[in-house]
Structures are given as C-alpha cells and as structure tokens.
Amino acid sequence: MKLKYIVIAAGMCMLSYACSKKTEISLETCRVERGNISETVTATGTVESVTQVDVGTQVTGIIDKLYADYNSVVTKGQLIAEIEKTLLESDLKSADANMESARLSYEYNKTNYERDKVLHDKQLISDYEYQTSLKEYEVSRTAYDKARADRVRAAKNLNYAEIYSPIDGVVISREVEVGQTVVSNMNVANLYTIADLDNMQVVGNVDEADIGRVKVGQNVVFTVDAYPDDRFEGKVTQVRLNPTTESNVVTYEVIVGAPNPEHKLIPGLTANLTIYVTQENDVLILPNQAFKFTPRDYPDTKNLPAIPEWEPLGNLKPDEKAVYTVTENMFDRVIVTVGATDGVNTAIVSGLDENEVVALDYNVLGGMMSGGPDGERSPFAPQPPGRKKK
C-alpha cells in the first residue's frame, strides 16, 4: 500500500523585503503557527464479527421446532431449536430400567458376599464358594456403575435435544429446516451461525513496505461501500506476523477493532482503511522548505535582511535543524528540535515560538530562487528579462 499524507497548512506565507528596481528580489517568509501533523497508511480489509459461533447438535434426530430465523436477535441461554425427543426419551427410560436392574443385582450379590465372607473367615465354606461369591459381587458392582453412566449419557442426550444460544447476538445463518434429519457422528451438525454485531473487527491487509509503521493502539478511520457517506472509527488491536504472498506481493494482516452500536457493519463488507501511524494535534509546525534555506548576499539589492557573522554550523543531532528567523530586518540562525513530519510540514518541539517569522526562500521576478549554498536557480522558475533559457 502506498504511503499517504494528510497535510495541515502551516499558515499563510508572505513575500516581504522588496528589492531595488534593477534587481527585483524578495524574500519569502512564513510565520510559525499551530496545526496538526498526520501520516497515514492505507489498506483494504474485510469486516468480521469479533465473536461468531456455529451452533450445532450432538445428537441425531429430526428437527422438530425452530425458534430463530435469519436476522433474529437472540440472547445467551435462549431456546432456539428443538430436536424430536421420542427416541431420546425412550433411551432414558431404558437406561433407568437397566440401572434399576443392575442396582438390585448389585445389592443382592453384595449381601451374599458379605455373608459368605463371614462364613469363610470361620472356615465354614470352601475357598471356591467364597471366590465365586466375590466374583459375582464385583461383576454386579461394575454392571451397576456402567448402568449409572449409561443413564447419565441418556439424560444428557435428551437435554441436547434443546438447542440454546451460547452468546448474545444476531443469527446470520440458518442451515436446517423443520423436519430435516441431522446426523451427529464425529462432527457436530451445525444448525445456526450467531454473530455478536455489537463488536466488529476489520482484517486489513497492509503492504510489507508499510507494516513497520503500524502499531497496536493507533487510530483508524475506514469506510465501506454500503455506507459511502459514513466514516467508522477503530483502533489497531493486533498486528499479525504471518505473511501472505499473492502475485509476489507480500502483505500482513492487521486487526482493527470497531464498535458497532447501530449494527451498520455486517460480516463480509469490504473496508477501506486509513491508519494514522503518526498523529500530533495542536503543535507548532513549520514548512519543510524552511530547513533548506541558507541566507545569501545580493549586493545590488536593498531592503533584504542583513546577514550577521556566524560561527560554522557544525554537526547537528538527528532531531535538530537550522532555520533562519527574521527580526528587525536581520537574519538570526536558530537551532530547533523537530518532531514528526508529514512530508510537507514538520512539528517544532523547541527553539521557536508561535508567530515568529522564518525565512523560506528568495523570489526573483516571481520565480523561486534556491536558497541552497550553491545558489542554483530552479529550472522551472521564470527567467529574468534578457536571460536566454537553456
């Protein structure tokens, strides 16, 4: 994705210090003013719900009733469907009968075992009779435990015949009709898809050239084609490191969380994202052109600011720049500390005050003359009279 800049004008620039009639040279200046610095990255993505659940059934049966349809608003724990219960109720009754039978056998064999144990301790019965009694007791106990487990499973399957919503949300998909048989084997048979539309997210694809600028917590503005006049806001919640390569273009997924109280955003919409990778509001700003200016002496002109004697500039820190202010018709060199830039303007952290006048460039007969040390004239500027164009 290409880097896009939002430009906030640094104030009305002005031309001042008119020169002599023979050589019409003037100085363009600009006042330091307050404004905003913003740098953005653009991307496209797809709107998704943060929470989306496929609701299914764990039992086989015929769909008896459906209490929710497409776009139905449901709450957590709400009954949304029922499976025909006749066979499941019969399974539960059969499990109850088996458990009762196993219980009676267990209690009978337990009583026999306890009696035979006493007799065996007194050596009134043989070891074989005692071991037979012990075996029948243990087998009946195991059968009783299995019958109780079967009863629990049958009761649970009967409960599964009633399908409840696991979350608060909106039904975005219904996969079955009344009378349809759903078969549950290894996979759960899906009935509904429910999404929480109050909290949405956009999965954006950011180009590899821009991903280094994107951080968690940055503000995002995006639009969707369904509502072209609306601007939705969000924040970067996750930057995923797994790359996607398509047609030799590498992109990374960036997750943008967005509240959706009006439910305008729905899953599947295409979003056009503007991610604010740099955003500073109400700061002192200055055009970047001011950092390229160097005072020059024009002996044949009048009323230009005087150039005092300065010591060599020396080496500046990476966040320092030299600018030239104009006060009482004289240049003054000021070292300023700079902050973020949007490619046109730069934030001034320290060194200048609001409304100070800063030199930008020399203007010759309406054309711009470079203020660089070599004094070369811009080839795109109008030429003075009598000078041949090269």
CSV table of C-alpha atoms in Angstrom, one decimal:
chain,number,residue,atom,x,y,z
A,1,MET,CA,0.0,0.0,0.0
A,2,LYS,CA,1.3,3.5,-0.8
A,3,LEU,CA,2.0,5.9,2.0
A,4,LYS,CA,-0.4,8.8,2.0
A,5,TYR,CA,0.0,12.1,3.8
A,6,ILE,CA,-2.7,14.3,5.3
A,7,VAL,CA,-1.3,17.9,5.1
A,8,ILE,CA,-2.3,20.6,7.6
A,9,ALA,CA,-1.2,24.0,6.2
A,10,ALA,CA,1.5,25.7,8.3
A,11,GLY,CA,0.0,29.2,7.9
A,12,MET,CA,-0.2,31.9,5.3
A,13,CYS,CA,3.2,32.6,3.9
A,14,MET,CA,4.1,36.1,2.7
A,15,LEU,CA,6.6,37.9,0.5
A,16,SER,CA,8.5,40.7,2.0
A,17,TYR,CA,11.6,42.9,1.7
A,18,ALA,CA,11.2,44.2,-1.8
A,19,CYS,CA,14.5,44.8,-3.6
A,20,SER,CA,15.8,47.5,-5.8
A,21,LYS,CA,14.2,48.3,-9.2
A,22,LYS,CA,17.2,47.0,-11.1
A,23,THR,CA,17.2,43.6,-9.4
A,24,GLU,CA,13.7,42.6,-8.2
A,25,ILE,CA,14.5,40.0,-5.5
A,26,SER,CA,12.3,39.4,-2.5
A,27,LEU,CA,12.3,37.1,0.5
A,28,GLU,CA,9.5,34.6,1.1
A,29,THR,CA,8.8,34.1,4.8
A,30,CYS,CA,6.3,32.2,6.9
A,31,ARG,CA,5.1,32.5,10.5
A,32,VAL,CA,5.3,29.6,12.9
A,33,GLU,CA,1.7,28.6,13.6
A,34,ARG,CA,-0.1,25.8,15.4
A,35,GLY,CA,-1.6,22.9,13.4
A,36,ASN,CA,-1.8,19.1,13.1
A,37,ILE,CA,0.7,16.6,11.8
A,38,SER,CA,-0.7,13.3,10.4
A,39,GLU,CA,0.9,10.5,8.5
A,40,THR,CA,-1.3,7.6,7.4
A,41,VAL,CA,-1.1,4.2,5.8
A,42,THR,CA,-3.9,2.9,3.6
A,43,ALA,CA,-5.2,-0.6,3.3
A,44,THR,CA,-8.2,-2.7,2.4
A,45,GLY,CA,-9.8,-5.3,4.5
A,46,THR,CA,-12.9,-7.4,5.3
A,47,VAL,CA,-15.3,-6.7,8.2
A,48,GLU,CA,-15.8,-9.6,10.6
A,49,SER,CA,-17.5,-10.1,13.9
A,50,VAL,CA,-15.2,-10.4,16.9
A,51,THR,CA,-17.3,-13.3,18.3
A,52,GLN,CA,-19.0,-15.7,15.9
A,53,VAL,CA,-20.3,-19.1,17.0
A,54,ASP,CA,-21.5,-22.1,15.0
A,55,VAL,CA,-24.4,-23.6,17.0
A,56,GLY,CA,-24.9,-27.4,16.5
A,57,THR,CA,-26.3,-30.5,18.0
A,58,GLN,CA,-24.5,-33.5,19.5
A,59,VAL,CA,-27.4,-35.9,19.0
A,60,THR,CA,-29.0,-37.5,15.9
A,61,GLY,CA,-32.7,-36.7,15.3
A,62,ILE,CA,-35.3,-34.8,13.3
A,63,ILE,CA,-35.6,-31.0,13.7
A,64,ASP,CA,-39.0,-30.6,15.5
A,65,LYS,CA,-39.1,-26.8,16.1
A,66,LEU,CA,-37.1,-23.7,15.1
A,67,TYR,CA,-37.5,-20.6,17.3
A,68,ALA,CA,-35.0,-18.4,15.5
A,69,ASP,CA,-34.5,-17.4,11.8
A,70,TYR,CA,-32.2,-15.2,9.8
A,71,ASN,CA,-31.5,-11.8,11.5
A,72,SER,CA,-33.2,-12.9,14.7
A,73,VAL,CA,-31.7,-11.2,17.8
A,74,VAL,CA,-31.0,-13.8,20.5
A,75,THR,CA,-29.7,-13.7,24.0
A,76,LYS,CA,-27.4,-16.1,25.8
A,77,GLY,CA,-29.4,-19.1,27.1
A,78,GLN,CA,-32.4,-18.5,24.8
A,79,LEU,CA,-34.0,-21.7,23.4
A,80,ILE,CA,-33.6,-21.5,19.6
A,81,ALA,CA,-34.4,-25.1,18.4
A,82,GLU,CA,-35.6,-28.5,19.4
A,83,ILE,CA,-35.0,-32.0,18.1
A,84,GLU,CA,-37.8,-34.6,18.2
A,85,LYS,CA,-37.5,-36.2,21.7
A,86,THR,CA,-39.4,-39.5,21.4
A,87,LEU,CA,-36.5,-41.8,20.8
A,88,LEU,CA,-34.3,-39.9,23.3
A,89,GLU,CA,-37.0,-40.1,26.0
A,90,SER,CA,-37.2,-43.9,25.3
A,91,ASP,CA,-33.5,-44.2,25.6
A,92,LEU,CA,-33.7,-42.5,29.0
A,93,LYS,CA,-36.4,-44.8,30.2
A,94,SER,CA,-34.5,-47.8,29.1
A,95,ALA,CA,-31.4,-46.5,30.9
A,96,ASP,CA,-33.4,-46.0,34.0
A,97,ALA,CA,-34.7,-49.7,33.9
A,98,ASN,CA,-31.3,-51.1,33.2
A,99,MET,CA,-29.8,-49.1,36.1
A,100,GLU,CA,-32.6,-50.3,38.5
A,101,SER,CA,-32.0,-53.9,37.4
A,102,ALA,CA,-28.3,-53.5,37.9
A,103,ARG,CA,-28.8,-52.0,41.3
A,104,LEU,CA,-30.9,-54.9,42.5
A,105,SER,CA,-28.4,-57.4,41.3
A,106,TYR,CA,-25.6,-55.5,42.9
A,107,GLU,CA,-27.3,-55.2,46.3
A,108,TYR,CA,-28.2,-59.0,46.2
A,109,ASN,CA,-24.7,-60.0,45.4
A,110,LYS,CA,-23.3,-57.6,47.9
A,111,THR,CA,-25.4,-59.2,50.7
A,112,ASN,CA,-24.3,-62.7,49.6
A,113,TYR,CA,-20.7,-61.7,49.5
A,114,GLU,CA,-20.8,-60.2,53.0
A,115,ARG,CA,-22.4,-63.3,54.4
A,116,ASP,CA,-20.0,-65.7,52.6
A,117,LYS,CA,-17.0,-63.6,53.8
A,118,VAL,CA,-18.1,-64.2,57.4
A,119,LEU,CA,-18.5,-67.9,56.9
A,120,HIS,CA,-15.2,-68.2,55.1
A,121,ASP,CA,-13.4,-66.4,57.9
A,122,LYS,CA,-14.8,-69.1,60.2
A,123,GLN,CA,-13.8,-71.8,57.7
A,124,LEU,CA,-17.4,-72.9,57.3
A,125,ILE,CA,-17.4,-72.7,53.4
A,126,SER,CA,-14.7,-73.6,50.9
A,127,ASP,CA,-12.4,-71.1,49.2
A,128,TYR,CA,-14.2,-71.8,45.8
A,129,GLU,CA,-17.6,-70.8,47.2
A,130,TYR,CA,-16.1,-67.6,48.7
A,131,GLN,CA,-14.3,-66.7,45.5
A,132,THR,CA,-17.4,-67.3,43.4
A,133,SER,CA,-19.4,-65.0,45.7
A,134,LEU,CA,-16.7,-62.3,45.5
A,135,LYS,CA,-16.6,-62.5,41.7
A,136,GLU,CA,-20.4,-62.2,41.4
A,137,TYR,CA,-20.3,-59.2,43.7
A,138,GLU,CA,-17.6,-57.4,41.7
A,139,VAL,CA,-19.2,-58.1,38.4
A,140,SER,CA,-22.6,-56.8,39.6
A,141,ARG,CA,-20.9,-53.7,41.0
A,142,THR,CA,-19.2,-53.0,37.7
A,143,ALA,CA,-22.5,-53.5,35.8
A,144,TYR,CA,-24.2,-51.1,38.2
A,145,ASP,CA,-21.6,-48.5,37.6
A,146,LYS,CA,-22.0,-48.9,33.8
A,147,ALA,CA,-25.8,-48.7,34.1
A,148,ARG,CA,-25.5,-45.4,36.0
A,149,ALA,CA,-23.1,-44.0,33.4
A,150,ASP,CA,-25.5,-45.0,30.6
A,151,ARG,CA,-28.3,-43.3,32.4
A,152,VAL,CA,-26.3,-40.1,32.7
A,153,ARG,CA,-25.5,-40.2,29.0
A,154,ALA,CA,-29.1,-40.8,28.0
A,155,ALA,CA,-30.3,-37.9,30.2
A,156,LYS,CA,-27.6,-35.6,28.7
A,157,ASN,CA,-28.6,-36.6,25.1
A,158,LEU,CA,-32.2,-35.7,26.0
A,159,ASN,CA,-31.0,-32.3,27.2
A,160,TYR,CA,-29.1,-31.9,23.9
A,161,ALA,CA,-32.4,-32.1,22.1
A,162,GLU,CA,-33.0,-28.5,23.2
A,163,ILE,CA,-30.6,-26.1,21.5
A,164,TYR,CA,-29.8,-22.8,23.3
A,165,SER,CA,-27.9,-19.8,22.1
A,166,PRO,CA,-24.4,-19.7,23.6
A,167,ILE,CA,-24.0,-15.9,23.2
A,168,ASP,CA,-25.9,-12.6,22.8
A,169,GLY,CA,-26.0,-11.8,19.1
A,170,VAL,CA,-27.8,-12.0,15.7
A,171,VAL,CA,-28.5,-15.1,13.6
A,172,ILE,CA,-26.6,-14.6,10.4
A,173,SER,CA,-27.1,-18.1,9.0
A,174,ARG,CA,-29.6,-21.0,9.4
A,175,GLU,CA,-28.5,-24.3,8.0
A,176,VAL,CA,-31.6,-26.6,8.6
A,177,GLU,CA,-35.4,-26.7,8.2
A,178,VAL,CA,-38.1,-28.2,10.3
A,179,GLY,CA,-38.4,-31.9,9.6
A,180,GLN,CA,-34.8,-32.3,8.5
A,181,THR,CA,-32.8,-35.1,10.0
A,182,VAL,CA,-29.4,-34.1,11.5
A,183,VAL,CA,-26.9,-36.8,12.0
A,184,SER,CA,-24.2,-36.4,14.6
A,185,ASN,CA,-21.2,-38.7,14.2
A,186,MET,CA,-17.7,-37.5,14.7
A,187,ASN,CA,-18.6,-33.9,13.7
A,188,VAL,CA,-21.2,-31.7,15.2
A,189,ALA,CA,-24.1,-30.9,12.9
A,190,ASN,CA,-24.4,-27.1,12.6
A,191,LEU,CA,-27.8,-25.5,12.8
A,192,TYR,CA,-27.1,-21.8,13.2
A,193,THR,CA,-24.3,-19.2,13.0
A,194,ILE,CA,-24.7,-16.5,15.5
A,195,ALA,CA,-22.5,-13.3,15.5
A,196,ASP,CA,-22.1,-10.6,18.0
A,197,LEU,CA,-22.6,-7.5,15.9
A,198,ASP,CA,-22.0,-5.0,18.7
A,199,ASN,CA,-18.3,-5.5,18.4
A,200,MET,CA,-16.8,-5.9,15.0
A,201,GLN,CA,-13.3,-6.1,13.6
A,202,VAL,CA,-11.7,-5.4,10.2
A,203,VAL,CA,-9.0,-7.7,9.0
A,204,GLY,CA,-6.8,-5.4,6.9
A,205,ASN,CA,-4.0,-6.3,4.5
A,206,VAL,CA,-1.1,-4.0,4.9
A,207,ASP,CA,1.8,-3.9,2.4
A,208,GLU,CA,5.2,-5.0,3.7
A,209,ALA,CA,6.6,-1.6,3.0
A,210,ASP,CA,4.2,0.0,5.5
A,211,ILE,CA,3.9,-2.7,8.2
A,212,GLY,CA,6.8,-1.4,10.2
A,213,ARG,CA,4.9,1.8,10.9
A,214,VAL,CA,1.7,0.1,12.1
A,215,LYS,CA,1.5,-0.4,15.9
A,216,VAL,CA,-1.2,-1.6,18.3
A,217,GLY,CA,-3.3,1.3,19.6
A,218,GLN,CA,-3.1,3.5,16.6
A,219,ASN,CA,-6.3,5.2,15.5
A,220,VAL,CA,-8.0,4.0,12.3
A,221,VAL,CA,-10.8,5.6,10.1
A,222,PHE,CA,-12.5,3.4,7.5
A,223,THR,CA,-15.4,3.4,5.1
A,224,VAL,CA,-17.5,0.7,3.5
A,225,ASP,CA,-19.3,0.8,0.2
A,226,ALA,CA,-22.6,0.1,1.8
A,227,TYR,CA,-22.5,3.5,3.6
A,228,PRO,CA,-20.2,5.7,1.5
A,229,ASP,CA,-21.1,8.8,3.5
A,230,ASP,CA,-20.3,7.3,6.9
A,231,ARG,CA,-16.8,7.2,8.5
A,232,PHE,CA,-16.3,4.5,11.0
A,233,GLU,CA,-13.6,4.7,13.7
A,234,GLY,CA,-11.5,2.0,15.4
A,235,LYS,CA,-8.1,1.1,16.8
A,236,VAL,CA,-5.4,-1.3,15.8
A,237,THR,CA,-5.7,-4.3,18.2
A,238,GLN,CA,-3.3,-6.8,16.7
A,239,VAL,CA,-0.5,-6.9,14.1
A,240,ARG,CA,-0.1,-10.5,12.9
A,241,LEU,CA,3.3,-11.6,11.8
A,242,ASN,CA,2.3,-14.3,9.4
A,243,PRO,CA,2.8,-13.0,5.9
A,244,THR,CA,0.6,-13.6,2.9
A,245,THR,CA,2.1,-13.7,-0.6
A,246,GLU,CA,0.0,-13.3,-3.7
A,247,SER,CA,1.4,-12.5,-7.1
A,248,ASN,CA,4.7,-11.7,-5.5
A,249,VAL,CA,3.1,-9.1,-3.2
A,250,VAL,CA,3.7,-9.6,0.5
A,251,THR,CA,1.0,-8.3,2.9
A,252,TYR,CA,0.4,-8.7,6.7
A,253,GLU,CA,-2.9,-8.9,8.5
A,254,VAL,CA,-3.7,-6.0,10.8
A,255,ILE,CA,-6.8,-6.4,13.1
A,256,VAL,CA,-8.8,-3.2,13.7
A,257,GLY,CA,-11.4,-3.3,16.5
A,258,ALA,CA,-14.5,-1.2,15.8
A,259,PRO,CA,-17.6,-0.7,18.0
A,260,ASN,CA,-20.9,-1.2,16.1
A,261,PRO,CA,-23.8,0.1,18.2
A,262,GLU,CA,-26.0,0.8,15.2
A,263,HIS,CA,-25.3,-2.6,13.6
A,264,LYS,CA,-24.5,-0.9,10.3
A,265,LEU,CA,-21.3,-3.0,9.9
A,266,ILE,CA,-22.1,-6.6,8.9
A,267,PRO,CA,-19.7,-9.5,8.2
A,268,GLY,CA,-18.2,-9.6,4.8
A,269,LEU,CA,-18.2,-5.9,3.9
A,270,THR,CA,-15.1,-4.6,2.2
A,271,ALA,CA,-13.5,-1.7,4.2
A,272,ASN,CA,-11.0,1.0,3.0
A,273,LEU,CA,-8.7,1.7,5.9
A,274,THR,CA,-6.7,4.8,6.8
A,275,ILE,CA,-4.3,4.0,9.7
A,276,TYR,CA,-2.9,7.0,11.5
A,277,VAL,CA,0.7,5.9,12.1
A,278,THR,CA,1.6,9.5,13.2
A,279,GLN,CA,-0.8,11.9,14.7
A,280,GLU,CA,0.0,15.1,16.6
A,281,ASN,CA,-2.6,17.8,17.2
A,282,ASP,CA,-2.2,21.4,18.1
A,283,VAL,CA,1.6,21.6,17.8
A,284,LEU,CA,3.9,24.2,16.3
A,285,ILE,CA,4.6,23.4,12.7
A,286,LEU,CA,6.8,24.8,10.0
A,287,PRO,CA,7.1,24.0,6.3
A,288,ASN,CA,9.9,21.6,5.5
A,289,GLN,CA,11.2,24.2,2.9
A,290,ALA,CA,12.5,26.3,5.8
A,291,PHE,CA,15.1,23.7,6.6
A,292,LYS,CA,16.7,24.0,3.2
A,293,PHE,CA,17.1,27.8,3.3
A,294,THR,CA,20.5,29.5,3.5
A,295,PRO,CA,20.9,33.3,3.6
A,296,ARG,CA,22.7,34.8,0.6
A,297,ASP,CA,24.2,38.2,-0.1
A,298,TYR,CA,22.8,40.2,-3.0
A,299,PRO,CA,25.0,43.3,-3.2
A,300,ASP,CA,22.8,45.1,-5.8
A,301,THR,CA,19.6,44.8,-3.8
A,302,LYS,CA,18.3,46.8,-1.0
A,303,ASN,CA,16.0,46.1,2.0
A,304,LEU,CA,16.8,42.4,2.3
A,305,PRO,CA,17.6,41.3,5.9
A,306,ALA,CA,21.2,41.8,6.9
A,307,ILE,CA,23.4,38.7,7.3
A,308,PRO,CA,25.5,38.8,10.6
A,309,GLU,CA,28.8,37.0,11.1
A,310,TRP,CA,28.1,33.4,12.3
A,311,GLU,CA,30.4,30.7,13.5
A,312,PRO,CA,30.4,27.5,11.5
A,313,LEU,CA,27.3,25.5,11.9
A,314,GLY,CA,29.0,22.2,13.0
A,315,ASN,CA,27.3,18.8,13.3
A,316,LEU,CA,23.7,18.7,14.3
A,317,LYS,CA,21.9,15.9,16.1
A,318,PRO,CA,19.4,13.8,14.0
A,319,ASP,CA,16.5,15.7,15.5
A,320,GLU,CA,18.0,19.1,15.1
A,321,LYS,CA,17.6,21.5,12.2
A,322,ALA,CA,18.9,25.0,11.4
A,323,VAL,CA,16.3,27.7,10.4
A,324,TYR,CA,16.7,31.5,9.9
A,325,THR,CA,14.3,33.9,11.6
A,326,VAL,CA,13.9,37.5,10.5
A,327,THR,CA,13.8,40.1,13.2
A,328,GLU,CA,14.1,43.9,12.7
A,329,ASN,CA,15.4,43.4,9.1
A,330,MET,CA,18.2,40.9,10.2
A,331,PHE,CA,18.6,37.2,9.9
A,332,ASP,CA,19.1,35.1,13.1
A,333,ARG,CA,20.1,31.5,12.9
A,334,VAL,CA,18.2,29.2,15.3
A,335,ILE,CA,18.8,25.5,16.0
A,336,VAL,CA,15.4,23.8,16.5
A,337,THR,CA,14.4,20.4,17.7
A,338,VAL,CA,12.0,18.8,15.3
A,339,GLY,CA,9.3,16.1,15.8
A,340,ALA,CA,7.0,14.2,13.4
A,341,THR,CA,6.6,15.2,9.8
A,342,ASP,CA,4.0,14.6,7.2
A,343,GLY,CA,6.3,15.3,4.2
A,344,VAL,CA,5.2,18.9,3.9
A,345,ASN,CA,5.2,20.3,7.4
A,346,THR,CA,7.3,19.3,10.5
A,347,ALA,CA,6.4,19.7,14.2
A,348,ILE,CA,8.7,22.0,16.1
A,349,VAL,CA,9.4,20.6,19.6
A,350,SER,CA,11.6,23.5,20.8
A,351,GLY,CA,13.6,26.5,19.6
A,352,LEU,CA,10.8,28.6,18.1
A,353,ASP,CA,7.7,30.4,19.4
A,354,GLU,CA,4.4,30.9,17.8
A,355,ASN,CA,4.2,33.7,15.2
A,356,GLU,CA,8.0,34.0,14.8
A,357,VAL,CA,8.9,34.8,11.2
A,358,VAL,CA,11.1,32.2,9.4
A,359,ALA,CA,12.7,32.6,6.0
A,360,LEU,CA,11.7,30.1,3.3
A,361,ASP,CA,13.4,31.2,0.0
A,362,TYR,CA,14.3,34.0,-2.3
A,363,ASN,CA,11.9,35.0,-5.0
A,364,VAL,CA,13.2,36.5,-8.3
A,365,LEU,CA,10.7,38.3,-10.5
A,366,GLY,CA,8.0,35.9,-9.3
A,367,GLY,CA,10.2,32.8,-9.8
A,368,MET,CA,11.7,30.9,-6.8
A,369,MET,CA,15.5,31.0,-6.3
A,370,SER,CA,17.1,28.3,-4.4
A,371,GLY,CA,18.4,29.2,-1.0
A,372,GLY,CA,21.0,26.5,-1.0
A,373,PRO,CA,24.7,27.1,-0.7
A,374,ASP,CA,25.3,26.7,-4.4
A,375,GLY,CA,22.7,29.3,-5.3
A,376,GLU,CA,21.4,27.4,-8.3
A,377,ARG,CA,18.2,28.7,-9.8
A,378,SER,CA,15.3,26.4,-10.2
A,379,PRO,CA,15.0,25.4,-13.9
A,380,PHE,CA,11.2,25.6,-13.5
A,381,ALA,CA,11.2,29.2,-12.3
A,382,PRO,CA,10.5,32.2,-14.7
A,383,GLN,CA,13.7,33.6,-16.1
A,384,PRO,CA,14.7,37.3,-15.7
A,385,PRO,CA,14.3,39.6,-18.7
A,386,GLY,CA,17.2,39.4,-21.2
A,387,ARG,CA,18.3,36.0,-20.0
A,388,LYS,CA,18.2,33.2,-22.5
A,389,LYS,CA,16.7,29.9,-21.5
A,390,LYS,CA,18.9,26.9,-21.7
